[in-house]
Short mmCIF file of C-alpha atoms (C1' of nucleotides) in Angstrom, two decimals:
data_model
loop_
_atom_site.label_atom_id
_atom_site.label_comp_id
_atom_site.label_asym_id
_atom_site.label_seq_id
_atom_site.Cartn_x
_atom_site.Cartn_y
_atom_site.Cartn_z
CA MET Z 1 -12.65 30.99 14.61
CA PRO Z 2 -12.15 33.88 12.16
CA PRO Z 3 -8.78 35.63 12.02
CA ARG Z 4 -8.55 38.52 14.46
CA SER Z 5 -7.37 41.02 11.89
CA SER Z 6 -8.64 41.82 8.46
CA LYS Z 7 -5.99 44.42 7.73
CA PRO Z 8 -4.30 43.49 4.48
CA PRO Z 9 -0.65 42.52 4.26
CA VAL Z 10 1.64 45.29 3.04
CA PRO Z 11 3.86 44.37 0.06
CA VAL Z 12 7.56 44.91 0.59
CA CYS Z 13 9.71 45.46 -2.47
CA GLY Z 14 13.38 45.11 -3.19
CA THR Z 15 14.17 42.52 -0.53
CA LYS Z 16 17.01 40.17 -1.40
CA CYS Z 17 17.19 36.58 -0.21
CA PHE Z 18 20.94 36.86 -0.26
CA GLY Z 19 20.88 39.31 2.60
CA CYS Z 20 18.06 37.63 4.53
CA ALA Z 21 19.10 37.24 8.13
CA THR Z 22 17.38 33.90 8.43
CA ARG Z 23 18.51 32.36 5.17
CA ASN Z 24 21.12 30.15 6.72
CA THR Z 25 18.63 28.40 8.96
CA SER Z 26 16.12 27.63 6.24
CA GLU Z 27 15.99 24.96 3.57
CA TRP Z 28 17.49 27.50 1.19
CA SER Z 29 20.85 27.62 2.91
CA ALA Z 30 22.30 25.25 0.32
CA LEU Z 31 21.43 27.41 -2.65
CA VAL Z 32 23.99 28.80 -5.02
CA ALA Z 33 23.98 32.33 -6.40
CA THR Z 34 21.97 31.59 -9.53
CA ASP Z 35 19.22 29.95 -7.50
CA LEU Z 36 19.07 32.91 -5.16
CA VAL Z 37 18.63 35.28 -8.07
CA SER Z 38 15.85 33.07 -9.35
CA LEU Z 39 14.26 33.11 -5.92
CA ASP Z 40 14.40 36.91 -5.77
CA GLU Z 41 12.70 37.15 -9.13
CA HIS Z 42 9.85 34.86 -8.24
CA LYS Z 43 9.15 35.69 -4.65
CA ILE Z 44 6.75 38.19 -3.22
CA CYS Z 45 7.45 39.62 0.19
CA ALA Z 46 4.90 41.18 2.53
CA ASP Z 47 4.46 42.47 6.07
CA TYR Z 48 1.47 41.12 7.94
CA PRO Z 49 -0.11 42.56 11.09
CA ALA Z 50 -0.65 40.23 14.03
CA GLY Z 51 -3.73 38.04 13.79
CA ARG Z 52 -3.88 37.85 10.02
CA ALA Z 53 -4.36 34.66 8.02
CA ILE Z 54 -1.59 33.93 5.53
CA PHE Z 55 -3.46 31.03 4.02
CA THR Z 56 -6.62 29.22 4.93
CA GLN Z 57 -7.46 25.57 5.34
CA GLY Z 58 -9.04 24.33 2.12
CA ALA Z 59 -7.50 27.00 -0.10
CA THR Z 60 -5.44 26.03 -3.12
CA CYS Z 61 -1.72 25.77 -2.50
CA ARG Z 62 0.21 27.75 -5.09
CA GLY Z 63 3.67 27.76 -3.58
CA ILE Z 64 5.43 27.94 -0.28
CA PHE Z 65 6.17 30.67 2.24
CA CYS Z 66 9.32 31.68 4.02
CA VAL Z 67 9.09 33.37 7.41
CA SER Z 68 11.61 36.15 7.66
CA LEU Z 69 10.28 37.67 10.87
CA GLY Z 70 7.59 36.90 13.44
CA VAL Z 71 5.66 33.89 14.69
CA ILE Z 72 3.00 32.05 12.75
CA ALA Z 73 0.53 29.47 14.07
CA LEU Z 74 -0.70 26.50 12.07
CA ARG Z 75 -4.27 25.60 12.98
CA LYS Z 76 -6.32 22.70 11.81
CA SER Z 77 -10.03 22.40 12.39
CA ASP Z 78 -12.59 19.71 11.70
CA ALA Z 79 -16.07 19.85 10.26
CA ARG Z 80 -17.64 20.86 13.56
CA GLY Z 81 -15.34 23.77 14.19
CA LYS Z 82 -13.19 22.10 16.84
CA SER Z 83 -9.58 22.98 16.22
CA VAL Z 84 -6.03 22.26 17.31
CA LEU Z 85 -2.99 24.45 17.12
CA VAL Z 86 -0.69 22.11 15.26
CA ARG Z 87 2.54 24.03 15.67
CA LEU Z 88 4.28 27.36 15.77
CA VAL Z 89 6.52 28.48 12.95
CA THR Z 90 9.20 31.09 13.62
CA ALA Z 91 11.68 33.17 11.66
CA GLY Z 92 13.88 31.17 9.32
CA GLU Z 93 11.34 28.41 8.85
CA THR Z 94 9.36 27.49 5.80
CA LEU Z 95 5.60 27.35 5.66
CA GLY Z 96 3.08 25.38 3.64
CA TYR Z 97 5.48 22.81 2.25
CA ARG Z 98 3.38 19.82 3.35
CA SER Z 99 0.45 20.74 1.19
CA PHE Z 100 2.85 21.82 -1.50
CA PHE Z 101 4.56 18.45 -1.76
CA ALA Z 102 1.39 16.47 -1.10
CA GLY Z 103 -0.15 18.36 -3.97
CA GLY Z 104 -3.56 19.22 -2.57
CA ASP Z 105 -5.26 22.11 -0.83
CA TYR Z 106 -4.01 23.54 2.44
CA SER Z 107 -4.88 21.31 5.35
CA CYS Z 108 -4.20 24.03 7.89
CA THR Z 109 -4.75 27.70 8.38
CA ALA Z 110 -1.63 29.79 8.97
CA GLU Z 111 -2.14 32.87 11.10
CA THR Z 112 0.33 35.47 12.30
CA MET Z 113 0.66 35.58 16.08
CA THR Z 114 2.89 38.65 15.92
CA PRO Z 115 3.55 41.18 13.19
CA ALA Z 116 5.43 39.21 10.57
CA ARG Z 117 7.34 39.47 7.34
CA VAL Z 118 6.68 36.53 5.05
CA CYS Z 119 7.87 35.79 1.52
CA PHE Z 120 5.91 33.78 -0.98
CA VAL Z 121 7.67 31.61 -3.55
CA ASP Z 122 5.53 30.24 -6.35
CA LYS Z 123 5.24 26.62 -7.37
CA GLU Z 124 7.31 26.82 -10.53
CA ALA Z 125 10.26 28.49 -8.85
CA VAL Z 126 10.34 25.90 -6.07
CA ASN Z 127 10.10 23.01 -8.48
CA ALA Z 128 12.78 24.42 -10.70
CA ILE Z 129 15.19 24.79 -7.81
CA ILE Z 130 14.47 21.33 -6.49
CA GLN Z 131 15.00 19.76 -9.89
CA ARG Z 132 18.28 21.59 -10.34
CA ASN Z 133 19.65 21.24 -6.86
CA PRO Z 134 19.44 17.85 -5.12
CA VAL Z 135 20.82 19.37 -1.94
CA ALA Z 136 17.76 21.57 -1.64
CA ALA Z 137 15.55 18.52 -2.06
CA THR Z 138 17.51 16.76 0.65
CA ALA Z 139 17.06 19.76 2.91
CA PHE Z 140 13.30 19.46 2.55
CA LEU Z 141 13.44 15.72 3.03
CA GLN Z 142 15.30 16.29 6.25
CA ARG Z 143 12.92 18.98 7.41
CA MET Z 144 9.89 16.81 6.81
CA ALA Z 145 11.53 13.83 8.46
CA PHE Z 146 12.06 15.95 11.58
CA ASP Z 147 8.48 17.14 11.46
CA LEU Z 148 7.34 13.56 11.23
CA LEU Z 149 9.36 12.54 14.27
CA ASP Z 150 7.93 15.55 16.04
CA ALA Z 151 4.40 14.59 15.12
CA GLU Z 152 4.94 11.05 16.40
CA GLU Z 153 6.36 12.44 19.61
CA THR Z 154 3.31 14.65 20.02
CA GLN Z 155 1.01 11.71 19.39
CA LEU Z 156 2.76 9.65 22.02
CA ASN Z 157 2.65 12.48 24.55
CA GLN Z 158 -1.02 13.07 23.87
CA VAL Z 159 -1.76 9.46 24.75
CA THR Z 160 0.65 8.67 27.55
CA MET Z 161 0.83 11.95 29.46
CA SER Z 162 -1.75 13.79 31.53
CA THR Z 163 -2.73 17.30 30.54
CA ARG Z 164 -0.55 18.52 33.35
CA GLY Z 165 2.46 16.66 32.03
CA ARG Z 166 1.84 17.94 28.52
CA PHE Z 167 1.64 21.48 29.80
CA ALA Z 168 5.00 21.11 31.50
CA SER Z 169 6.35 19.66 28.29
CA LEU Z 170 4.95 22.55 26.27
CA LEU Z 171 6.52 25.12 28.57
CA LEU Z 172 9.85 23.43 28.07
CA ARG Z 173 9.48 23.54 24.30
CA LEU Z 174 8.43 27.19 24.41
CA ARG Z 175 11.52 27.92 26.43
CA ASP Z 176 13.73 26.79 23.55
CA GLU Z 177 12.03 29.32 21.34
CA PHE Z 178 11.18 32.25 23.59
CA GLY Z 179 12.94 31.79 26.92
CA VAL Z 180 15.95 33.54 28.39
CA THR Z 181 17.82 31.96 31.26
CA ALA Z 182 19.22 34.22 33.97
CA ASP Z 183 22.42 33.59 35.94
CA ASP Z 184 20.55 31.91 38.78
CA GLY Z 185 18.84 29.55 36.36
CA THR Z 186 15.52 31.36 36.40
CA ILE Z 187 13.77 31.23 33.05
CA THR Z 188 11.71 34.13 31.79
CA MET Z 189 9.66 34.21 28.65
CA ARG Z 190 6.91 36.05 26.88
CA ILE Z 191 4.93 33.78 24.62
CA PRO Z 192 2.85 34.93 21.64
CA LEU Z 193 -0.07 32.77 22.74
CA SER Z 194 -3.38 33.57 24.34
CA ARG Z 195 -4.82 31.15 26.89
CA GLN Z 196 -7.12 29.79 24.23
CA ASP Z 197 -4.24 29.13 21.90
CA THR Z 198 -2.15 27.57 24.60
CA ALA Z 199 -5.07 25.28 25.41
CA ALA Z 200 -5.41 24.46 21.71
CA MET Z 201 -1.77 23.42 21.64
CA LEU Z 202 -2.38 21.05 24.54
CA GLY Z 203 -5.53 19.67 23.04
CA THR Z 204 -7.61 20.81 25.99
CA ARG Z 205 -10.04 23.59 27.00
CA PRO Z 206 -9.22 27.02 28.38
CA GLU Z 207 -10.92 26.17 31.68
CA THR Z 208 -8.68 23.19 32.25
CA LEU Z 209 -5.62 25.27 31.40
CA ALA Z 210 -6.67 27.97 33.85
CA ARG Z 211 -6.88 25.37 36.61
CA LEU Z 212 -3.50 23.97 35.68
CA ILE Z 213 -1.96 27.43 35.79
CA ARG Z 214 -3.44 28.00 39.21
CA LYS Z 215 -1.99 24.71 40.45
CA PHE Z 216 1.44 25.51 39.08
CA GLU Z 217 1.33 28.90 40.78
CA ASP Z 218 0.18 27.43 44.08
CA GLU Z 219 2.94 24.88 43.97
CA GLY Z 220 5.57 27.39 42.95
CA VAL Z 221 6.44 25.56 39.75
CA ALA Z 222 5.89 28.64 37.60
CA ARG Z 223 4.52 32.16 37.76
CA PHE Z 224 2.14 33.47 35.13
CA ASP Z 225 1.30 37.07 34.38
CA GLY Z 226 -0.65 37.43 31.18
CA ARG Z 227 1.65 36.13 28.49
CA SER Z 228 4.74 36.37 30.63
CA ILE Z 229 5.99 33.28 32.37
CA VAL Z 230 8.67 32.83 34.99
CA ILE Z 231 10.07 29.43 35.80
CA PRO Z 232 12.25 29.50 38.91
CA ASP Z 233 13.39 25.89 38.66
CA VAL Z 234 13.53 23.86 35.47
CA ASP Z 235 13.93 20.60 37.35
CA ALA Z 236 10.55 21.03 38.98
CA LEU Z 237 9.03 21.21 35.51
CA LEU Z 238 10.93 18.18 34.32
CA ASP Z 239 9.51 16.30 37.29
CA GLU Z 240 6.00 17.25 36.22
CA MET Z 241 6.49 15.60 32.87
CA GLY Z 242 6.65 12.24 34.55
CA ALA Z 243 3.22 12.75 36.11
CA MET K 1 6.77 -5.16 25.29
CA PRO K 2 9.26 -7.58 23.70
CA PRO K 3 8.60 -8.92 20.21
CA ARG K 4 6.58 -12.13 20.24
CA SER K 5 8.98 -14.11 18.11
CA SER K 6 12.70 -14.57 18.32
CA LYS K 7 12.97 -16.75 15.26
CA PRO K 8 15.50 -15.18 12.93
CA PRO K 9 14.60 -13.81 9.50
CA VAL K 10 15.46 -16.12 6.61
CA PRO K 11 17.57 -14.57 3.84
CA VAL K 12 16.11 -14.76 0.36
CA CYS K 13 18.50 -14.63 -2.56
CA GLY K 14 18.14 -13.79 -6.21
CA THR K 15 15.11 -11.53 -5.91
CA LYS K 16 14.91 -8.81 -8.52
CA CYS K 17 13.32 -5.42 -7.89
CA PHE K 18 12.38 -5.29 -11.54
CA GLY K 19 9.94 -8.12 -11.07
CA CYS K 20 8.68 -7.05 -7.66
CA ALA K 21 4.93 -7.07 -7.66
CA THR K 22 4.76 -4.00 -5.48
CA ARG K 23 7.38 -1.90 -7.18
CA ASN K 24 4.93 0.34 -8.97
CA THR K 25 3.29 1.45 -5.75
CA SER K 26 6.47 2.34 -3.96
CA GLU K 27 8.76 5.33 -4.14
CA TRP K 28 10.91 3.33 -6.56
CA SER K 29 8.36 3.33 -9.33
CA ALA K 30 10.17 6.19 -11.06
CA LEU K 31 13.49 4.40 -11.27
CA VAL K 32 15.21 3.64 -14.53
CA ALA K 33 16.91 0.36 -15.37
CA THR K 34 20.37 1.34 -14.16
CA ASP K 35 19.00 2.36 -10.79
CA LEU K 36 17.14 -0.91 -10.45
CA VAL K 37 20.29 -2.85 -11.10
CA SER K 38 22.05 -0.79 -8.49
CA LEU K 39 19.20 -1.50 -6.07
CA ASP K 40 19.43 -5.23 -6.69
CA GLU K 41 23.14 -5.17 -6.00
CA HIS K 42 22.82 -3.35 -2.71
CA LYS K 43 19.65 -4.75 -1.23
CA ILE K 44 19.23 -7.67 1.11
CA CYS K 45 15.95 -9.51 1.10
CA ALA K 46 14.58 -11.64 3.92
CA ASP K 47 11.48 -13.45 5.09
CA TYR K 48 10.34 -12.72 8.63
CA PRO K 49 7.94 -14.75 10.74
CA ALA K 50 5.02 -12.93 12.34
CA GLY K 51 5.84 -11.05 15.51
CA ARG K 52 9.46 -10.35 14.72
CA ALA K 53 11.16 -6.97 15.12
CA ILE K 54 12.69 -5.62 11.91
CA PHE K 55 14.32 -2.74 13.72
CA THR K 56 14.11 -1.43 17.24
CA GLN K 57 13.54 2.02 18.66
CA GLY K 58 16.91 3.53 19.51
CA ALA K 59 18.91 1.39 17.10
CA THR K 60 21.13 2.99 14.50
CA CYS K 61 19.51 3.55 11.12
CA ARG K 62 21.67 2.18 8.32
CA GLY K 63 19.27 2.32 5.41
CA ILE K 64 15.65 1.86 4.54
CA PHE K 65 13.35 -1.12 4.10
CA CYS K 66 10.90 -2.03 1.41
CA VAL K 67 7.91 -4.21 2.27
CA SER K 68 7.29 -6.72 -0.45
CA LEU K 69 4.76 -8.82 1.43
CA GLY K 70 2.99 -8.72 4.76
CA VAL K 71 1.96 -6.13 7.34
CA ILE K 72 4.34 -4.31 9.65
CA ALA K 73 3.46 -2.24 12.70
CA LEU K 74 5.37 0.84 13.78
CA ARG K 75 5.37 1.22 17.54
CA LYS K 76 6.73 4.03 19.62
CA SER K 77 7.14 3.85 23.36
CA ASP K 78 8.22 6.31 26.02
CA ALA K 79 10.54 6.02 28.97
CA ARG K 80 7.93 4.36 31.17
CA GLY K 81 7.03 1.67 28.71
CA LYS K 82 3.72 3.14 27.56
CA SER K 83 3.44 2.76 23.82
CA VAL K 84 1.35 3.70 20.82
CA LEU K 85 0.93 1.91 17.55
CA VAL K 86 1.84 4.74 15.21
CA ARG K 87 0.78 3.12 11.96
CA LEU K 88 0.59 -0.01 9.86
CA VAL K 89 2.79 -0.48 6.82
CA THR K 90 1.70 -2.85 4.08
CA ALA K 91 3.13 -4.35 0.91
CA GLY K 92 4.55 -1.82 -1.52
CA GLU K 93 5.39 0.69 1.17
CA THR K 94 8.74 1.84 2.41
CA LEU K 95 9.88 1.60 6.00
CA GLY K 96 12.27 3.57 8.16
CA TYR K 97 12.67 6.54 5.87
CA ARG K 98 11.84 9.07 8.58
CA SER K 99 14.81 8.19 10.70
CA PHE K 100 16.85 7.77 7.56
CA PHE K 101 16.26 11.32 6.34
CA ALA K 102 16.28 12.82 9.81
CA GLY K 103 19.66 11.22 10.28
CA GLY K 104 19.34 9.80 13.79
CA ASP K 105 18.46 6.54 15.46
CA TYR K 106 15.15 4.80 14.89
CA SER K 107 12.35 6.49 16.79
CA CYS K 108 10.06 3.52 16.41
CA THR K 109 10.14 -0.22 16.54
CA ALA K 110 8.97 -2.04 13.42
CA GLU K 111 7.41 -5.42 14.03
CA THR K 112 5.87 -7.88 11.62
CA MET K 113 2.19 -8.51 12.25
CA THR K 114 2.08 -11.27 9.66
CA PRO K 115 4.78 -13.31 7.98
CA ALA K 116 6.55 -10.79 5.78
CA ARG K 117 9.13 -10.38 3.07
CA VAL K 118 11.17 -7.23 3.53
CA CYS K 119 14.14 -5.88 1.59
CA PHE K 120 16.85 -3.74 3.08
CA VAL K 121 18.58 -1.05 1.06
CA ASP K 122 21.68 0.47 2.56
CA LYS K 123 22.34 4.13 3.08
CA GLU K 124 24.82 4.63 0.26
CA ALA K 125 22.58 3.05 -2.36
CA VAL K 126 19.63 5.21 -1.35
CA ASN K 127 21.68 8.37 -1.33
CA ALA K 128 23.21 7.58 -4.69
CA ILE K 129 19.83 7.06 -6.28
CA ILE K 130 18.37 10.20 -4.76
CA GLN K 131 21.30 12.28 -5.93
CA ARG K 132 21.04 10.91 -9.44
CA ASN K 133 17.31 10.91 -9.80
CA PRO K 134 15.33 13.97 -8.68
CA VAL K 135 12.07 12.16 -9.39
CA ALA K 136 12.89 9.62 -6.69
CA ALA K 137 13.56 12.46 -4.27
CA THR K 138 10.24 14.02 -5.19
CA ALA K 139 8.52 10.70 -4.60
CA PHE K 140 9.87 10.64 -1.05
CA LEU K 141 8.97 14.28 -0.54
CA GLN K 142 5.46 13.45 -1.56
CA ARG K 143 5.29 10.37 0.62
CA MET K 144 6.45 12.27 3.68
CA ALA K 145 4.10 15.14 2.96
CA PHE K 146 1.21 12.67 2.94
CA ASP K 147 2.43 11.14 6.17
CA LEU K 148 2.57 14.56 7.72
CA LEU K 149 -0.99 15.36 6.70
CA ASP K 150 -1.97 11.99 8.09
CA ALA K 151 -0.25 12.69 11.37
CA GLU K 152 -2.00 16.04 11.68
CA GLU K 153 -5.30 14.36 10.95
CA THR K 154 -4.62 11.81 13.65
CA GLN K 155 -3.71 14.53 16.10
CA LEU K 156 -6.94 16.39 15.40
CA ASN K 157 -9.01 13.23 15.76
CA GLN K 158 -7.30 12.35 19.00
CA VAL K 159 -8.32 15.68 20.44
CA THR K 160 -11.75 16.31 18.98
CA MET K 161 -13.27 12.85 18.84
CA SER K 162 -14.37 10.45 21.55
CA THR K 163 -12.76 7.01 21.75
CA ARG K 164 -15.91 5.65 20.21
CA GLY K 165 -15.67 7.99 17.25
CA ARG K 166 -12.00 7.19 16.77
CA PHE K 167 -12.78 3.48 16.79
CA ALA K 168 -15.34 3.98 14.05
CA SER K 169 -12.80 6.02 12.14
CA LEU K 170 -10.17 3.31 12.57
CA LEU K 171 -12.52 0.61 11.28
CA LEU K 172 -13.12 2.73 8.20
CA ARG K 173 -9.40 3.11 7.60
CA LEU K 174 -8.83 -0.61 8.10
CA ARG K 175 -11.51 -1.28 5.54
CA ASP K 176 -9.47 0.48 2.87
CA GLU K 177 -6.62 -1.88 3.57
CA PHE K 178 -8.23 -5.17 4.55
CA GLY K 179 -11.92 -5.04 3.79
CA VAL K 180 -13.96 -6.62 1.02
CA THR K 181 -17.39 -5.29 0.18
CA ALA K 182 -20.11 -7.75 -0.79
CA ASP K 183 -22.90 -7.07 -3.25
CA ASP K 184 -25.32 -6.04 -0.54
CA GLY K 185 -22.80 -3.53 0.84
CA THR K 186 -21.75 -5.69 3.77
CA ILE K 187 -18.08 -5.26 4.61
CA THR K 188 -16.00 -8.17 5.85
CA MET K 189 -12.42 -7.99 7.01
CA ARG K 190 -9.78 -9.84 8.91
CA ILE K 191 -7.34 -7.50 10.58
CA PRO K 192 -3.80 -8.44 11.65
CA LEU K 193 -4.30 -6.76 15.03
CA SER K 194 -4.85 -8.16 18.49
CA ARG K 195 -7.17 -6.30 20.85
CA GLN K 196 -4.17 -4.82 22.56
CA ASP K 197 -2.77 -3.52 19.32
CA THR K 198 -6.11 -2.16 18.22
CA ALA K 199 -6.35 -0.34 21.54
CA ALA K 200 -2.81 0.97 21.05
CA MET K 201 -3.84 2.40 17.69
CA LEU K 202 -6.71 4.25 19.36
CA GLY K 203 -4.57 5.46 22.19
CA THR K 204 -6.70 3.69 24.78
CA ARG K 205 -6.73 0.54 26.96
CA PRO K 206 -7.88 -2.93 26.02
CA GLU K 207 -10.66 -2.77 28.61
CA THR K 208 -12.14 0.31 27.02
CA LEU K 209 -11.93 -1.27 23.59
CA ALA K 210 -13.68 -4.40 24.82
CA ARG K 211 -16.55 -2.27 26.08
CA LEU K 212 -16.73 -0.38 22.81
CA ILE K 213 -16.87 -3.64 20.89
CA ARG K 214 -19.68 -4.85 23.08
CA LYS K 215 -21.63 -1.64 22.49
CA PHE K 216 -21.14 -1.85 18.73
CA GLU K 217 -22.37 -5.45 18.79
CA ASP K 218 -25.38 -4.62 20.93
CA GLU K 219 -26.30 -1.77 18.64
CA GLY K 220 -25.75 -3.81 15.50
CA VAL K 221 -23.14 -1.45 14.13
CA ALA K 222 -20.59 -4.24 13.67
CA ARG K 223 -19.97 -7.87 14.52
CA PHE K 224 -16.67 -9.04 15.95
CA ASP K 225 -15.32 -12.56 16.06
CA GLY K 226 -11.69 -12.65 17.05
CA ARG K 227 -9.90 -10.75 14.35
CA SER K 228 -12.76 -10.96 11.91
CA ILE K 229 -15.09 -8.03 11.60
CA VAL K 230 -18.37 -7.67 9.75
CA ILE K 231 -19.91 -4.28 9.11
CA PRO K 232 -23.47 -4.57 7.81
CA ASP K 233 -23.94 -0.87 7.15
CA VAL K 234 -21.16 1.62 6.51
CA ASP K 235 -23.41 4.60 7.05
CA ALA K 236 -24.01 3.57 10.64
CA LEU K 237 -20.26 3.73 11.20
CA LEU K 238 -19.98 7.10 9.51
CA ASP K 239 -22.64 8.36 11.89
CA GLU K 240 -20.57 7.18 14.85
CA MET K 241 -17.68 9.37 13.76
CA GLY K 242 -19.69 12.45 14.50
CA ALA K 243 -20.14 11.36 18.11
"C1'" DC E 1 -17.25 55.05 30.94
"C1'" DG E 2 -19.59 51.35 28.99
"C1'" DG E 3 -19.38 47.33 26.21
"C1'" DG E 4 -17.40 42.80 24.91
"C1'" DG E 5 -14.27 39.21 24.42
"C1'" DG E 6 -11.16 36.52 26.96
"C1'" DT E 7 -10.12 34.45 31.35
"C1'" DT E 8 -11.01 32.52 35.79
"C1'" DT E 9 -13.77 30.08 39.11
"C1'" DG E 10 -17.44 26.86 40.64
"C1'" DA E 11 -20.48 22.77 40.54
"C1'" DG E 12 -21.96 18.70 38.46
"C1'" DT E 13 -21.48 15.04 35.06
"C1'" DC E 14 -19.51 11.73 32.07
"C1'" DC E 15 -15.99 9.15 29.92
"C1'" DG E 16 -12.17 6.55 30.30
"C1'" DT E 17 -8.93 4.60 33.58
"C1'" DT E 18 -7.54 1.52 37.23
"C1'" DC E 19 -7.62 -2.55 39.83
"C1'" DA E 20 -9.22 -7.07 40.29
"C1'" DA E 21 -11.24 -11.30 38.91
"C1'" DA E 22 -13.50 -14.42 35.69
"C1'" DA E 23 -13.67 -16.35 31.04
"C1'" DT E 24 -11.75 -17.42 26.86
"C1'" DA E 25 -8.17 -18.40 23.40
"C1'" DC E 26 -3.69 -20.15 22.44
"C1'" DG E 27 0.61 -22.70 22.24
"C1'" DT E 28 3.09 -26.49 24.03
"C1'" DG E 29 4.20 -30.92 25.30
"C1'" DG E 30 2.57 -35.31 26.39
"C1'" DC P 1 -5.52 -35.23 19.61
"C1'" DC P 2 -6.19 -33.88 24.07
"C1'" DA P 3 -4.78 -31.74 28.49
"C1'" DC P 4 -2.57 -28.27 30.66
"C1'" DG P 5 -0.51 -23.73 31.68
"C1'" DT P 6 -0.19 -19.19 30.21
"C1'" DA P 7 -1.50 -14.99 28.01
"C1'" DT P 8 -5.09 -12.44 26.28
"C1'" DT P 9 -9.68 -10.79 26.47
"C1'" DT P 10 -13.78 -9.69 28.80
"C1'" DT P 11 -16.51 -8.15 32.63
"C1'" DG P 12 -17.38 -5.64 36.98
"C1'" DA P 13 -16.99 -1.84 40.35
"C1'" DA P 14 -14.99 2.30 41.85
"C1'" DC P 15 -12.27 6.23 41.10
"C1'" DG P 16 -10.60 10.39 38.97
"C1'" DG P 17 -9.55 13.75 35.43
"C1'" DA P 18 -11.23 16.59 32.09
"C1'" DC P 19 -15.43 18.42 30.07
"C1'" DT P 20 -19.76 21.09 30.19
"C1'" DC P 21 -22.51 24.66 31.62
"C1'" DA P 22 -22.89 28.85 33.92
"C1'" DA P 23 -21.64 32.90 36.21
"C1'" DA P 24 -18.33 36.33 37.83
"C1'" DC P 25 -14.28 38.77 36.83
"C1'" DC P 26 -10.94 41.30 34.34
"C1'" DC P 27 -8.70 43.73 30.96
"C1'" DC P 28 -8.47 46.03 26.76
"C1'" DC P 29 -10.42 49.07 23.44
"C1'" DG P 30 -13.51 51.92 21.73
#
DNA sequence: CGGGGGTTTGAGTCCGTTCAAAATACGTGG
DNA sequence: CCACGTATTTTGAACGGACTCAAACCCCCG
C-alpha cells in the first residue's frame, strides 16, 4: 500500500524545544537547559501533509522523531504485502526509537494520518544526551517497557478475544485518545482512521469490520457516521469485551 | 493453570557473577569489576525444580532475575483464565525487566520448564548500576528494542499467517535454541514444551496442534516423538511458512 | 458529470473451535 | 518393578466465525 500523498514535507525553522507544548509528556521532559540547546541545534523540524510517509520499512534508521502535532500510524507488512497497523502515535510521543536502539533498519513504516509537525533528531545527538543524562535513558527504558506490556496485551487479546471483542476494546482505547464525554455519559469521537485502517488495527478485513459495525448499530451499542463515532453507553461496550 | 510443582527453590550460596558462564551474553557483559562485586553482594541465587513459578502475574516486582541455567516460560493470562505463552527465556537472559522498568506489578507469570538456576537482583542494586554505568542502560535499551521488534513480528505473523504457517515458523525458531544439525542437514531437537504449551505459543488449542502434527508427519515435513522432533528438510518447513 | 477508490452487502467456503470420547503417557504407591 | 489412577494427547464429528470472491453502492474529487 503506497502512501496516499507524495507532497513533500515543509521544513519549519526556528522552532525551540524549550517552548514545545508537548515537551513535558515526551522522553525529553527530564532534560536540562544545555541538552535542550543541543537538541535545538541538531534537530530538523517539518510539517507533513496527511497521508505522507515519514519513514519506510526497510530504510536505514538515522535518528529518532518527535511528534509535536498530529497522528502518525506505524504499519508493518510482510513479504506478501499483508500488513497490520501496529499502533498510533500522537503528539508528545517519540517515533522510531525501537529501530534506533535495536540498531537496524526500520521495521515499520510511519505515515501521517493527519497533517503533522514532526522533528527529527539525529543519532549522534540522541546518543550524546543519553550518555550524559541517565534520567533520559531511564525515560526511554520506561517507555519501551510500557510498549512491551502493551504488545503483550495486544497479543493476548488477539488470541483470546473474538474480533467483536477486540473491536469493542479498540473503541475504548480510541476513546482515551480522541473521545469527549458529555454530561450524560455519551462519548463522541472522530478518529483519524479509515475503515481499512481500523480493520488493520484489529487484524481483520474491511468486510468483517463493516459487518461488525452494522451489528453494533443494530444493537444500539454505537453509532457510526464516517469517521465519527457515538457511544451512548460505555458499559455496553465493556460487556462486549467479554464476548 | 497452577504451576506443576510446589517444591521450593533451593538457595545456592557463594556463586560469583564474575565466573558465570552466561555473563557475557547478558546485559551485564559491560560491567566493570566494582559493579560485579556490587552485584554479588545484592543478588540471591537459587535452584528451581521444573514446573515452578519464579514470579506470578500480579505480584509486586522487586527486582530482576538472571537465568544462569535452564529454560523459563513467560505466560500471560486474562480474566477468564485463557492464557498465552509469551516467550521462552534461556540461560544468559534476563527476566522480569519489563515490569521492572515499567514500574508496576508483574504482567506475566514466569515458570521453569526445566530445572533452573536463577539469580535475583534487587531493585536498588539494578538502579545503582544503571545510574553509574550508561553502557548497562544502553544494553537494556537494546534488549527491549529487540523484544519490541520481536513482539511486532509475532503480531504480524499472528494476523497474516495460518496456524500451520505459524507452527512451521515456531519450529524454525525453536531450532535456533534447541536444534542440532547433522551432516546431512537433518535437524534434531528436544523441546522443553508440552503439547499444551506449544499450542499456547501458537495461540491455538491442543486439538488443532495435534492435527497439524499429524499432517506434518503424513507429509514427511517433520517427525514427532513426544518432545523430540526430527526435521529431515528445512526447506520444506520454509515452504510451509508461505502458506 | 463521470470516474475511481473505499465501503457495504451477499453467498459460499474453509479453517479452527468446541464438545465428547478413546488412547496414550505419566507419576505414585504398593 | 508392576499396577493403578490421573492427566495429557489424540481422534472424531459438528458447528461457527471469519475469509474469499463478487457485485452493488456511495462518496469524494477531479
